[in-house]
Coordinates of C-alpha atoms in Angstrom, one line a residue:
M879 CA 28.6 2.4 16.8
T880 CA 30.4 -0.6 15.4
N881 CA 29.5 -2.5 12.2
R882 CA 28.5 -5.4 14.4
E883 CA 26.0 -3.3 16.3
V884 CA 24.6 -1.9 13.1
K885 CA 24.2 -5.4 11.7
L886 CA 22.3 -6.6 14.8
I887 CA 19.9 -3.6 14.4
L888 CA 19.5 -4.1 10.7
E889 CA 18.8 -7.8 11.0
S890 CA 15.6 -6.9 13.0
V891 CA 14.8 -4.1 10.6
I892 CA 15.2 -6.5 7.6
E893 CA 12.6 -8.9 9.1
K894 CA 10.1 -6.1 9.8
T895 CA 10.6 -4.7 6.3
K896 CA 10.2 -8.1 4.6
K897 CA 6.8 -8.5 6.4
S898 CA 5.7 -5.1 5.2
V899 CA 6.8 -5.8 1.6
E900 CA 4.7 -9.1 1.7
N901 CA 1.6 -6.9 1.8
E902 CA 2.2 -5.6 -1.8
K903 CA -0.1 -8.2 -3.4
N904 CA -2.9 -7.2 -1.0
Y905 CA -2.4 -3.5 -1.8
L906 CA -2.4 -4.2 -5.5
R907 CA -5.6 -6.2 -5.3
E908 CA -7.3 -3.6 -3.2
L909 CA -6.2 -0.8 -5.5
T910 CA -7.6 -2.8 -8.5
D911 CA -10.9 -3.3 -6.7
D912 CA -11.1 0.4 -5.7
R913 CA -10.4 1.5 -9.3
S914 CA -13.1 -0.8 -10.6
L915 CA -15.6 0.4 -8.0
L916 CA -14.8 4.0 -8.9
M917 CA -15.5 3.2 -12.6
Y918 CA -18.8 1.5 -11.6
I919 CA -19.9 4.4 -9.5
E920 CA -19.2 6.8 -12.4
V921 CA -21.2 4.7 -14.8
M922 CA -24.1 4.5 -12.3
Q923 CA -23.9 8.3 -11.8
S924 CA -23.8 9.0 -15.6
E925 CA -26.9 6.8 -16.1
N926 CA -28.7 8.7 -13.3
Q927 CA -29.3 5.5 -11.4
P928 CA -30.3 5.8 -7.8
L929 CA -27.8 5.0 -5.1
P930 CA -28.0 1.4 -3.9
D931 CA -30.0 1.1 -0.7
D932 CA -27.0 -0.5 1.1
C933 CA -24.2 1.8 -0.1
G934 CA -24.1 4.0 3.0
Y935 CA -23.4 7.3 1.3
E936 CA -25.7 10.3 0.9
S937 CA -24.5 11.0 -2.7
Y938 CA -22.4 9.8 -5.5
T939 CA -20.0 12.7 -4.8
D940 CA -19.5 11.4 -1.2
W941 CA -19.0 7.8 -2.4
K942 CA -16.5 8.8 -5.1
T943 CA -14.6 11.0 -2.7
Q944 CA -14.2 8.1 -0.2
I945 CA -13.1 5.7 -2.9
E946 CA -10.6 8.3 -4.3
K947 CA -9.1 8.6 -0.8
E948 CA -8.7 4.9 -0.6
I949 CA -7.1 4.8 -4.0
K950 CA -4.6 7.5 -2.9
T951 CA -3.9 5.6 0.3
G952 CA -3.2 2.4 -1.7
E953 CA -0.9 4.2 -4.2
N954 CA 1.0 5.7 -1.3
S955 CA 1.4 2.3 0.3
L956 CA 2.7 0.9 -2.9
S957 CA 5.2 3.7 -3.2
R958 CA 6.4 3.1 0.3
I959 CA 6.8 -0.6 -0.5
G960 CA 9.0 0.4 -3.4
T961 CA 11.2 2.4 -1.1
E962 CA 11.3 -0.5 1.4
K963 CA 12.4 -2.9 -1.4
A964 CA 15.3 -0.6 -2.2
E965 CA 16.2 -0.4 1.5
L966 CA 16.1 -4.1 1.9
V967 CA 18.7 -4.5 -0.9
A968 CA 20.9 -2.0 0.8
F969 CA 20.5 -3.4 4.3
E970 CA 21.1 -7.0 3.2
Y971 CA 24.2 -5.9 1.2
F972 CA 25.6 -4.2 4.3
V973 CA 24.9 -7.1 6.6
A974 CA 26.5 -9.5 4.1
N975 CA 29.5 -7.4 3.2
A976 CA 30.5 -5.0 6.0
P977 CA 33.4 -6.1 8.0
E978 CA 32.8 -6.8 11.7
A979 CA 35.4 -4.3 12.9

């Protein structure tokens, strides 16, 4: 495979990766919201408050387990975006600097 062929492939990969990285703010916002909700749930549970009628969970444990899963998913997404940012630097450097031959 020539550098020219690699560059053509990487140019499309760069565009897709940039779109993925653009979601970082959304993941950060969701993660902040989920962490706040988890703290709220823990306060409600410690105060022995009944579950809200519209929460959709059978118990505080079920609710917390789901939010903890969502937090873990968000953290994994942010970690992946960190890797993608590093890949973007490398891909863009190669496309800009590799000889065509």
